[in-house]
CSV table of C-alpha atoms and ligand atoms in Angstrom, one decimal:
chain,number,residue,atom,x,y,z
A,1,MET,CA,-20.7,-10.8,2.1
A,2,ALA,CA,-18.9,-10.3,5.4
A,3,ALA,CA,-16.4,-7.4,5.5
A,4,LYS,CA,-12.9,-8.9,5.2
A,5,LEU,CA,-11.0,-5.9,6.6
A,6,ARG,CA,-13.1,-4.9,9.5
A,7,SER,CA,-11.3,-2.2,11.5
A,8,VAL,CA,-8.0,-2.9,9.7
A,9,LEU,CA,-6.0,0.4,9.4
A,10,ALA,CA,-4.8,0.9,5.8
A,11,LEU,CA,-2.4,3.5,4.6
A,12,VAL,CA,-2.8,4.3,0.9
A,13,THR,CA,-0.3,6.7,-0.8
A,14,GLY,CA,-1.3,8.4,-4.0
A,15,ALA,CA,-4.8,8.2,-2.6
A,16,GLY,CA,-5.9,11.5,-4.2
A,17,SER,CA,-6.4,10.1,-7.7
A,18,GLY,CA,-6.9,7.2,-10.0
A,19,ILE,CA,-5.9,3.8,-8.7
A,20,GLY,CA,-5.1,5.1,-5.1
A,21,GLN,CA,-8.6,6.7,-4.8
A,22,ALA,CA,-10.2,3.4,-6.0
A,23,VAL,CA,-8.1,1.4,-3.6
A,24,SER,CA,-9.1,3.7,-0.7
A,25,LEU,CA,-12.8,3.2,-1.6
A,26,ARG,CA,-12.5,-0.5,-2.0
A,27,LEU,CA,-10.7,-1.1,1.3
A,28,ALA,CA,-13.2,1.1,3.2
A,29,ARG,CA,-16.0,-1.0,1.6
A,30,GLU,CA,-14.4,-4.0,3.3
A,31,GLY,CA,-14.5,-2.2,6.7
A,32,ALA,CA,-11.0,-0.9,6.8
A,33,LEU,CA,-10.1,2.5,8.3
A,34,VAL,CA,-8.2,4.4,5.6
A,35,ALA,CA,-5.4,6.8,6.0
A,36,ALA,CA,-5.4,8.5,2.6
A,37,SER,CA,-2.1,10.2,1.8
A,38,ASP,CA,-1.0,12.2,-1.2
A,39,ARG,CA,1.4,14.9,-2.2
A,40,ASP,CA,-1.8,16.8,-3.1
A,41,GLY,CA,-3.4,17.2,0.3
A,42,ALA,CA,-6.6,18.6,-1.1
A,43,ALA,CA,-6.9,15.6,-3.3
A,44,ALA,CA,-6.5,13.3,-0.3
A,45,GLU,CA,-9.2,15.2,1.5
A,46,GLU,CA,-11.5,14.8,-1.5
A,47,THR,CA,-11.0,11.0,-1.3
A,48,ILE,CA,-11.9,11.1,2.4
A,49,ARG,CA,-15.1,13.0,1.5
A,50,LEU,CA,-16.0,10.2,-0.9
A,51,LEU,CA,-15.3,7.6,1.9
A,52,VAL,CA,-17.7,9.2,4.5
A,53,GLY,CA,-20.4,6.6,5.1
A,54,THR,CA,-18.5,3.9,3.4
A,55,GLY,CA,-17.8,0.9,5.5
A,56,ARG,CA,-20.1,2.0,8.3
A,57,ASP,CA,-22.1,-1.1,7.9
A,58,ALA,CA,-18.9,-3.1,7.9
A,59,GLY,CA,-17.7,-1.8,11.3
A,60,ALA,CA,-15.8,1.4,10.5
A,61,GLY,CA,-17.1,4.2,12.7
A,62,PRO,CA,-18.2,7.7,11.7
A,63,GLY,CA,-15.3,10.1,10.8
A,64,CYS,CA,-12.9,7.2,11.1
A,65,HIS,CA,-11.0,7.8,7.8
A,66,ALA,CA,-8.3,10.5,7.7
A,67,ALA,CA,-6.4,12.5,5.0
A,68,PHE,CA,-2.7,13.3,5.2
A,69,GLN,CA,-0.3,15.3,3.0
A,70,ALA,CA,3.1,13.9,2.3
A,71,ASP,CA,5.6,13.7,-0.5
A,72,VAL,CA,6.8,10.1,-0.5
A,73,ALA,CA,10.2,11.1,-2.0
A,74,GLN,CA,11.1,13.0,1.1
A,75,ALA,CA,12.3,10.8,4.0
A,76,GLY,CA,11.3,13.3,6.6
A,77,ALA,CA,7.8,13.7,5.3
A,78,VAL,CA,7.4,9.9,5.2
A,79,GLN,CA,8.5,9.5,8.8
A,80,ALA,CA,6.2,12.3,9.9
A,81,LEU,CA,3.4,10.6,8.0
A,82,ILE,CA,3.7,7.4,9.9
A,83,GLU,CA,4.0,9.3,13.2
A,84,GLN,CA,0.9,11.3,12.3
A,85,ILE,CA,-1.0,8.2,11.5
A,86,GLN,CA,0.0,6.5,14.8
A,87,ALA,CA,-1.0,9.6,16.7
A,88,CYS,CA,-4.4,9.7,14.9
A,89,PHE,CA,-5.2,6.0,15.2
A,90,SER,CA,-3.0,4.9,18.1
A,91,ARG,CA,-1.4,2.1,16.0
A,92,PRO,CA,0.6,1.7,12.8
A,93,PRO,CA,-1.1,0.8,9.6
A,94,SER,CA,-1.2,-3.0,9.1
A,95,VAL,CA,-2.0,-2.6,5.4
A,96,VAL,CA,0.3,-0.3,3.3
A,97,VAL,CA,-0.5,0.3,-0.3
A,98,SER,CA,2.1,2.4,-2.3
A,99,CYS,CA,0.2,3.9,-5.2
A,100,ALA,CA,2.0,7.2,-5.4
A,101,GLY,CA,3.8,7.5,-8.8
A,102,ILE,CA,4.6,9.7,-11.7
A,103,THR,CA,5.8,9.5,-15.3
A,104,ARG,CA,8.3,11.8,-17.2
A,105,ASP,CA,8.2,10.2,-20.6
A,106,GLU,CA,10.8,10.8,-23.3
A,107,PHE,CA,12.9,8.6,-25.6
A,108,LEU,CA,16.2,7.5,-24.2
A,109,LEU,CA,18.3,9.5,-26.5
A,110,ARG,CA,16.6,12.7,-25.5
A,111,MET,CA,15.8,12.0,-21.8
A,112,PRO,CA,16.9,14.8,-19.5
A,113,GLU,CA,18.7,13.6,-16.3
A,114,ASP,CA,16.1,15.2,-14.1
A,115,TYR,CA,13.3,13.1,-15.8
A,116,TRP,CA,15.3,10.0,-14.6
A,117,ASP,CA,15.9,11.5,-11.1
A,118,GLU,CA,12.3,12.6,-10.5
A,119,VAL,CA,10.7,9.2,-11.6
A,120,ILE,CA,13.2,7.1,-9.6
A,121,ALA,CA,12.8,9.4,-6.5
A,122,VAL,CA,9.0,9.0,-6.4
A,123,ASN,CA,8.3,5.6,-7.8
A,124,LEU,CA,11.2,3.6,-6.4
A,125,LYS,CA,12.8,5.6,-3.5
A,126,GLY,CA,9.3,6.7,-2.4
A,127,THR,CA,8.1,3.1,-2.2
A,128,PHE,CA,11.2,2.2,-0.3
A,129,LEU,CA,10.8,5.0,2.2
A,130,VAL,CA,7.1,4.2,2.8
A,131,THR,CA,7.8,0.5,3.1
A,132,GLN,CA,10.7,1.0,5.5
A,133,ALA,CA,8.9,3.5,7.8
A,134,ALA,CA,5.8,1.4,8.0
A,135,ALA,CA,7.7,-1.8,8.5
A,136,ARG,CA,9.8,-0.3,11.3
A,137,ALA,CA,6.6,0.7,13.1
A,138,LEU,CA,4.9,-2.7,12.6
A,139,VAL,CA,7.9,-4.7,13.8
A,140,SER,CA,8.3,-2.4,16.8
A,141,SER,CA,4.6,-3.0,17.7
A,142,GLY,CA,4.8,-6.7,17.0
A,143,SER,CA,2.0,-6.4,14.4
A,144,GLY,CA,1.9,-8.4,11.3
A,145,GLY,CA,0.8,-6.8,8.1
A,146,SER,CA,0.4,-6.7,4.3
A,147,ILE,CA,2.4,-4.4,2.1
A,148,ILE,CA,1.2,-4.0,-1.5
A,149,ASN,CA,3.3,-2.1,-4.0
A,150,ILE,CA,1.9,-0.9,-7.3
A,151,SER,CA,4.5,-1.6,-10.0
A,152,SER,CA,3.6,-1.8,-13.7
A,153,ILE,CA,3.6,-4.2,-16.6
A,154,VAL,CA,6.1,-1.7,-18.1
A,155,GLY,CA,8.6,-2.9,-15.5
A,156,LYS,CA,8.4,-6.4,-17.0
A,157,VAL,CA,8.3,-5.6,-20.8
A,158,GLY,CA,9.5,-2.1,-21.2
A,159,ASN,CA,7.7,0.7,-23.1
A,160,LEU,CA,8.9,3.2,-25.7
A,161,GLY,CA,9.6,6.5,-24.0
A,162,GLN,CA,9.8,5.1,-20.5
A,163,THR,CA,13.4,4.0,-19.7
A,164,ASN,CA,13.1,5.8,-16.3
A,165,TYR,CA,9.6,4.5,-15.5
A,166,ALA,CA,10.4,1.0,-16.5
A,167,ALA,CA,13.5,1.0,-14.3
A,168,SER,CA,11.6,2.4,-11.4
A,169,LYS,CA,8.8,-0.2,-11.7
A,170,ALA,CA,11.2,-3.2,-12.2
A,171,GLY,CA,13.0,-1.9,-9.1
A,172,VAL,CA,9.8,-2.0,-7.1
A,173,GLU,CA,9.3,-5.6,-8.1
A,174,GLY,CA,12.8,-6.6,-7.0
A,175,MET,CA,12.5,-4.6,-3.7
A,176,THR,CA,9.1,-6.3,-3.0
A,177,ARG,CA,10.7,-9.8,-3.2
A,178,ASN,CA,13.5,-8.7,-0.9
A,179,VAL,CA,11.1,-7.1,1.6
A,180,ALA,CA,9.1,-10.3,1.6
A,181,ARG,CA,12.2,-12.4,2.4
A,182,GLU,CA,13.2,-10.2,5.3
A,183,LEU,CA,9.8,-9.5,6.9
A,184,GLY,CA,8.2,-12.9,6.5
A,185,ARG,CA,9.4,-13.9,10.0
A,186,HIS,CA,7.6,-10.9,11.4
A,187,GLY,CA,4.3,-11.9,9.9
A,188,ILE,CA,4.5,-9.1,7.3
A,189,ARG,CA,3.7,-10.0,3.7
A,190,CYS,CA,4.9,-8.0,0.7
A,191,ASN,CA,3.5,-8.3,-2.8
A,192,SER,CA,3.4,-6.2,-6.0
A,193,ILE,CA,0.7,-5.7,-8.6
A,194,LEU,CA,1.6,-5.1,-12.3
A,195,PRO,CA,-1.3,-3.2,-13.8
A,196,GLY,CA,-1.6,-2.8,-17.6
A,197,PHE,CA,-3.2,0.2,-19.2
A,198,ILE,CA,-5.7,1.6,-16.6
A,199,ILE,CA,-7.8,4.6,-17.5
A,200,THR,CA,-6.6,7.3,-15.1
A,201,PRO,CA,-5.2,10.9,-15.3
A,202,MET,CA,-1.8,9.3,-15.7
A,203,THR,CA,-2.7,7.6,-18.9
A,204,LYS,CA,-4.6,10.6,-20.3
A,205,LYS,CA,-1.2,12.0,-21.5
A,206,VAL,CA,-0.6,9.0,-23.9
A,207,PRO,CA,-0.9,10.1,-27.5
A,208,GLN,CA,-4.1,8.6,-29.1
A,209,LYS,CA,-2.2,6.8,-31.9
A,210,VAL,CA,-0.2,5.0,-29.2
A,211,LEU,CA,-3.4,4.1,-27.3
A,212,ASP,CA,-4.9,2.7,-30.4
A,213,ARG,CA,-1.9,0.4,-30.9
A,214,ILE,CA,-1.9,-0.8,-27.3
A,215,ILE,CA,-5.6,-1.7,-27.3
A,216,THR,CA,-5.0,-4.1,-30.3
A,217,GLN,CA,-2.5,-6.0,-28.1
A,218,ILE,CA,-4.9,-6.6,-25.2
A,219,PRO,CA,-6.6,-10.1,-25.4
A,220,MET,CA,-9.6,-8.8,-23.5
A,221,GLY,CA,-9.9,-6.0,-26.0
A,222,HIS,CA,-10.3,-3.1,-23.7
A,223,LEU,CA,-8.4,-0.9,-21.2
A,224,GLY,CA,-8.7,-1.5,-17.5
A,225,VAL,CA,-10.3,0.7,-14.8
A,226,PRO,CA,-8.9,1.6,-11.3
A,227,GLU,CA,-11.4,-0.8,-9.7
A,228,ASP,CA,-9.9,-3.7,-11.5
A,229,VAL,CA,-6.7,-3.0,-9.6
A,230,ALA,CA,-8.4,-2.1,-6.3
A,231,ASP,CA,-10.1,-5.5,-6.2
A,232,VAL,CA,-6.8,-7.3,-6.3
A,233,VAL,CA,-5.4,-5.0,-3.6
A,234,ALA,CA,-8.3,-5.9,-1.4
A,235,PHE,CA,-7.5,-9.6,-1.9
A,236,LEU,CA,-3.8,-9.1,-1.1
A,237,ALA,CA,-4.7,-7.0,2.0
A,238,SER,CA,-7.0,-9.7,3.4
A,239,ASP,CA,-6.3,-13.0,5.1
A,240,ASP,CA,-7.6,-14.6,1.8
A,241,SER,CA,-4.0,-14.2,0.6
A,242,GLY,CA,-2.5,-15.1,4.0
A,243,TYR,CA,0.1,-17.5,2.5
A,244,ILE,CA,1.1,-15.3,-0.5
A,245,THR,CA,4.2,-13.1,-0.3
A,246,GLY,CA,6.9,-12.0,-2.6
A,247,THR,CA,4.7,-12.5,-5.7
A,248,THR,CA,3.6,-10.2,-8.5
A,249,LEU,CA,0.0,-10.2,-9.8
A,250,GLU,CA,-0.6,-8.9,-13.4
A,251,VAL,CA,-3.8,-7.0,-13.9
A,252,THR,CA,-3.6,-6.3,-17.6
A,253,GLY,CA,-6.4,-7.9,-19.6
A,254,GLY,CA,-3.8,-10.4,-20.8
A,255,LEU,CA,-1.5,-7.8,-22.2
A,256,PHE,CA,2.0,-9.4,-22.4
A,257,MET,CA,0.9,-12.5,-20.5
B,301,LIG,C1,2.9,-1.5,-30.8
B,301,LIG,C2,2.4,-1.2,-29.4
B,301,LIG,C3,2.4,-2.4,-28.5
B,301,LIG,C4,2.0,-2.1,-27.1
B,301,LIG,C5,3.2,-1.4,-26.4
B,301,LIG,C6,2.8,-0.8,-25.0
B,301,LIG,C7,3.2,-1.6,-23.8
B,301,LIG,C8,3.0,-0.9,-22.5
B,301,LIG,C9,1.6,-0.3,-22.3
B,301,LIG,C10,1.6,0.6,-21.1
B,301,LIG,C11,0.7,0.1,-20.0
B,301,LIG,C12,1.1,0.6,-18.6
B,301,LIG,C13,1.3,2.1,-18.5
B,301,LIG,C14,1.3,2.5,-17.1
B,301,LIG,O1,2.4,2.1,-16.4
B,301,LIG,C15,1.0,4.0,-16.9
B,301,LIG,C16,1.8,4.8,-17.8
B,301,LIG,O2,3.0,4.7,-17.7
B,301,LIG,S1,0.9,5.8,-18.8
B,301,LIG,C17,2.2,6.5,-19.8
B,301,LIG,C18,2.7,5.5,-20.9
B,301,LIG,N1,3.6,6.2,-21.7
B,301,LIG,C19,3.8,5.9,-23.0
B,301,LIG,O3,3.3,4.9,-23.5
B,301,LIG,C20,4.7,6.8,-23.8
B,301,LIG,C21,3.9,7.4,-24.9
B,301,LIG,N2,4.7,8.2,-25.8
B,301,LIG,C22,4.9,9.5,-25.6
B,301,LIG,O4,4.5,10.1,-24.6
B,301,LIG,C23,5.7,10.3,-26.7
B,301,LIG,O5,5.7,9.5,-27.8
B,301,LIG,C24,7.1,10.6,-26.3
B,301,LIG,C25,7.9,9.4,-25.8
B,301,LIG,C26,7.1,11.7,-25.2
B,301,LIG,C27,7.8,11.2,-27.5
B,301,LIG,O6,7.0,12.2,-28.1
B,301,LIG,P1,7.3,12.7,-29.5
B,301,LIG,O7,6.3,13.8,-29.8
B,301,LIG,O8,8.8,13.1,-29.6
B,301,LIG,O9,7.1,11.5,-30.5
B,301,LIG,P2,5.7,10.9,-30.9
B,301,LIG,O10,4.8,10.9,-29.8
B,301,LIG,O11,5.3,11.4,-32.2
B,301,LIG,O12,6.2,9.3,-31.2
B,301,LIG,C28,7.1,9.0,-32.2
B,301,LIG,C29,6.7,7.6,-32.7
B,301,LIG,O13,6.8,6.7,-31.7
B,301,LIG,C30,5.6,6.0,-31.4
B,301,LIG,N3,5.5,5.8,-30.0
B,301,LIG,C31,5.7,6.6,-29.0
B,301,LIG,N4,5.5,6.0,-27.8
B,301,LIG,C32,5.1,4.8,-28.1
B,301,LIG,C33,4.7,3.7,-27.3
B,301,LIG,N5,4.7,3.7,-25.9
B,301,LIG,N6,4.3,2.5,-27.9
B,301,LIG,C34,4.4,2.4,-29.2
B,301,LIG,N7,4.7,3.4,-30.1
B,301,LIG,C35,5.1,4.6,-29.5
B,301,LIG,C36,4.5,7.0,-31.9
B,301,LIG,O14,3.3,6.3,-32.1
B,301,LIG,C37,5.2,7.6,-33.1
B,301,LIG,O15,5.1,6.6,-34.1
B,301,LIG,P3,4.8,7.1,-35.7
B,301,LIG,O16,6.1,7.9,-36.0
B,301,LIG,O17,4.6,5.9,-36.4
B,301,LIG,O18,3.7,8.0,-35.6
B,302,LIG,N1,-2.8,4.1,-14.9
B,302,LIG,C1,-2.1,3.1,-15.4
B,302,LIG,O1,-2.3,2.6,-16.5
B,302,LIG,C2,-1.0,2.4,-14.5
B,302,LIG,C3,-0.5,1.2,-14.9
B,302,LIG,C4,0.5,0.6,-14.1
B,302,LIG,C5,0.9,1.1,-13.0
B,302,LIG,N2,0.4,2.3,-12.6
B,302,LIG,C6,0.8,2.9,-11.3
B,302,LIG,O2,-0.3,3.0,-10.4
B,302,LIG,C7,0.0,4.1,-9.5
B,302,LIG,C8,-1.2,5.1,-9.5
B,302,LIG,O3,-1.2,5.6,-10.8
B,302,LIG,P1,-2.6,6.3,-11.4
B,302,LIG,O4,-2.8,5.9,-12.8
B,302,LIG,O5,-3.6,6.2,-10.4
B,302,LIG,O6,-2.0,7.8,-11.5
B,302,LIG,P2,-2.6,9.2,-11.0
B,302,LIG,O7,-1.7,10.2,-11.6
B,302,LIG,O8,-4.1,9.2,-11.2
B,302,LIG,O9,-2.4,9.2,-9.4
B,302,LIG,C9,-1.1,9.3,-8.8
B,302,LIG,C10,-1.3,10.0,-7.5
B,302,LIG,O10,0.0,10.0,-6.9
B,302,LIG,C11,0.2,11.2,-6.3
B,302,LIG,N3,1.7,11.5,-6.2
B,302,LIG,C12,2.5,11.8,-7.2
B,302,LIG,N4,3.7,12.0,-6.7
B,302,LIG,C13,3.7,11.9,-5.4
B,302,LIG,C14,4.6,12.0,-4.3
B,302,LIG,N5,5.9,12.3,-4.6
B,302,LIG,N6,4.2,11.8,-3.1
B,302,LIG,C15,2.9,11.5,-2.8
B,302,LIG,N7,1.9,11.4,-3.8
B,302,LIG,C16,2.3,11.5,-5.0
B,302,LIG,C17,-0.5,12.2,-7.2
B,302,LIG,O11,-0.8,13.4,-6.6
B,302,LIG,C18,-1.7,11.4,-7.6
B,302,LIG,O12,-2.8,11.7,-6.7
B,302,LIG,C19,1.3,4.7,-9.9
B,302,LIG,O13,2.4,4.2,-9.2
B,302,LIG,C20,1.4,4.3,-11.4
B,302,LIG,O14,2.8,4.2,-11.8
B,302,LIG,C21,-0.6,3.0,-13.3
């Protein structure tokens, strides 16, 4: 099958683990050049090592992918990230996938303020900062693009112990629709994905008794894997979704359809 992202430059945040790593691999397989960014720079480097050789048959040259270290919650770090990417590849990324995210779970009545602040800073403000910096660069260069934000089904239905996380992910959805409205005239699309329960280090912290309850609610009867999300990211990154913007795609096995 022909590569659908031949030589497209893709920025993936949170690329050092789980869904972000799977997205990086999937986009490279489609021929994209990947700028893998993570707060954990070593983890981003490891993802790049996994990419070496991927996509070569689809048009990506040797040593084309690159790792970057950046904390998406810090405006200065995000601006520097976009500048470093432009210096490395001589262009802004036309595909931007915000995967960076954290949880700080606790019941509302006991949730410390810093649990709220940290989750909002990374999941919501971080996605805003990355989207804004990338969009500024794309509009300045006259390039179109596709921005893909990883929200969560929790933003739609809520989840015990996740008042902060649910708010952050619902905010990502609302921001996505607004960005789609403002940037459509620049040829820049913006969509969000709502994954259900995907087996990654993030979900490894969930108590087994909770996990057992969740699985009984999934019509497909099993948890998802990062590749299930990466496949949908590849679709939203490509021209196959050229007339789709402002939407949310649920990747949940039917959980809470
Ligand atoms: C009936 C279940 C229906 C399905 C509901 C789930 C919908 C959403 C699925 C999530 C998919 C997307 C997740 C994705 O975005 C990535 C993540 O966010 S992964 C992290 C998800 N986090 C959680 O689900 C929170 C899990 N809970 C905890 O971490 C702890 O319970 C905590 C909130 C820190 C409190 O800990 P503590 O030790 O104080 O209490 P317990 O753990 O003993 O819990 C007390 C009782 O509450 C029940 N409980 C806790 N969390 C959940 C939950 N999320 N769903 C259902 N029930 C929950 C727990 O089982 C105990 O019940 P019992 O007293 O009967 O044993
Ligand atoms: N796993 C799931 O079930 C699930 C479901 C729905 C949504 N999501 C979302 O998908 C995204 C990826 O989650 P995952 O399961 O792969 O988690 P993960 O913990 O495996 O990966 C998250 C990555 O983000 C990085 N990161 C964290 N804070 C950062 C920051 N401030 N700046 C830059 N990088 C940062 C981490 O270092 C890590 O590499 C998150 O936004 C998460 O909320 C996950």
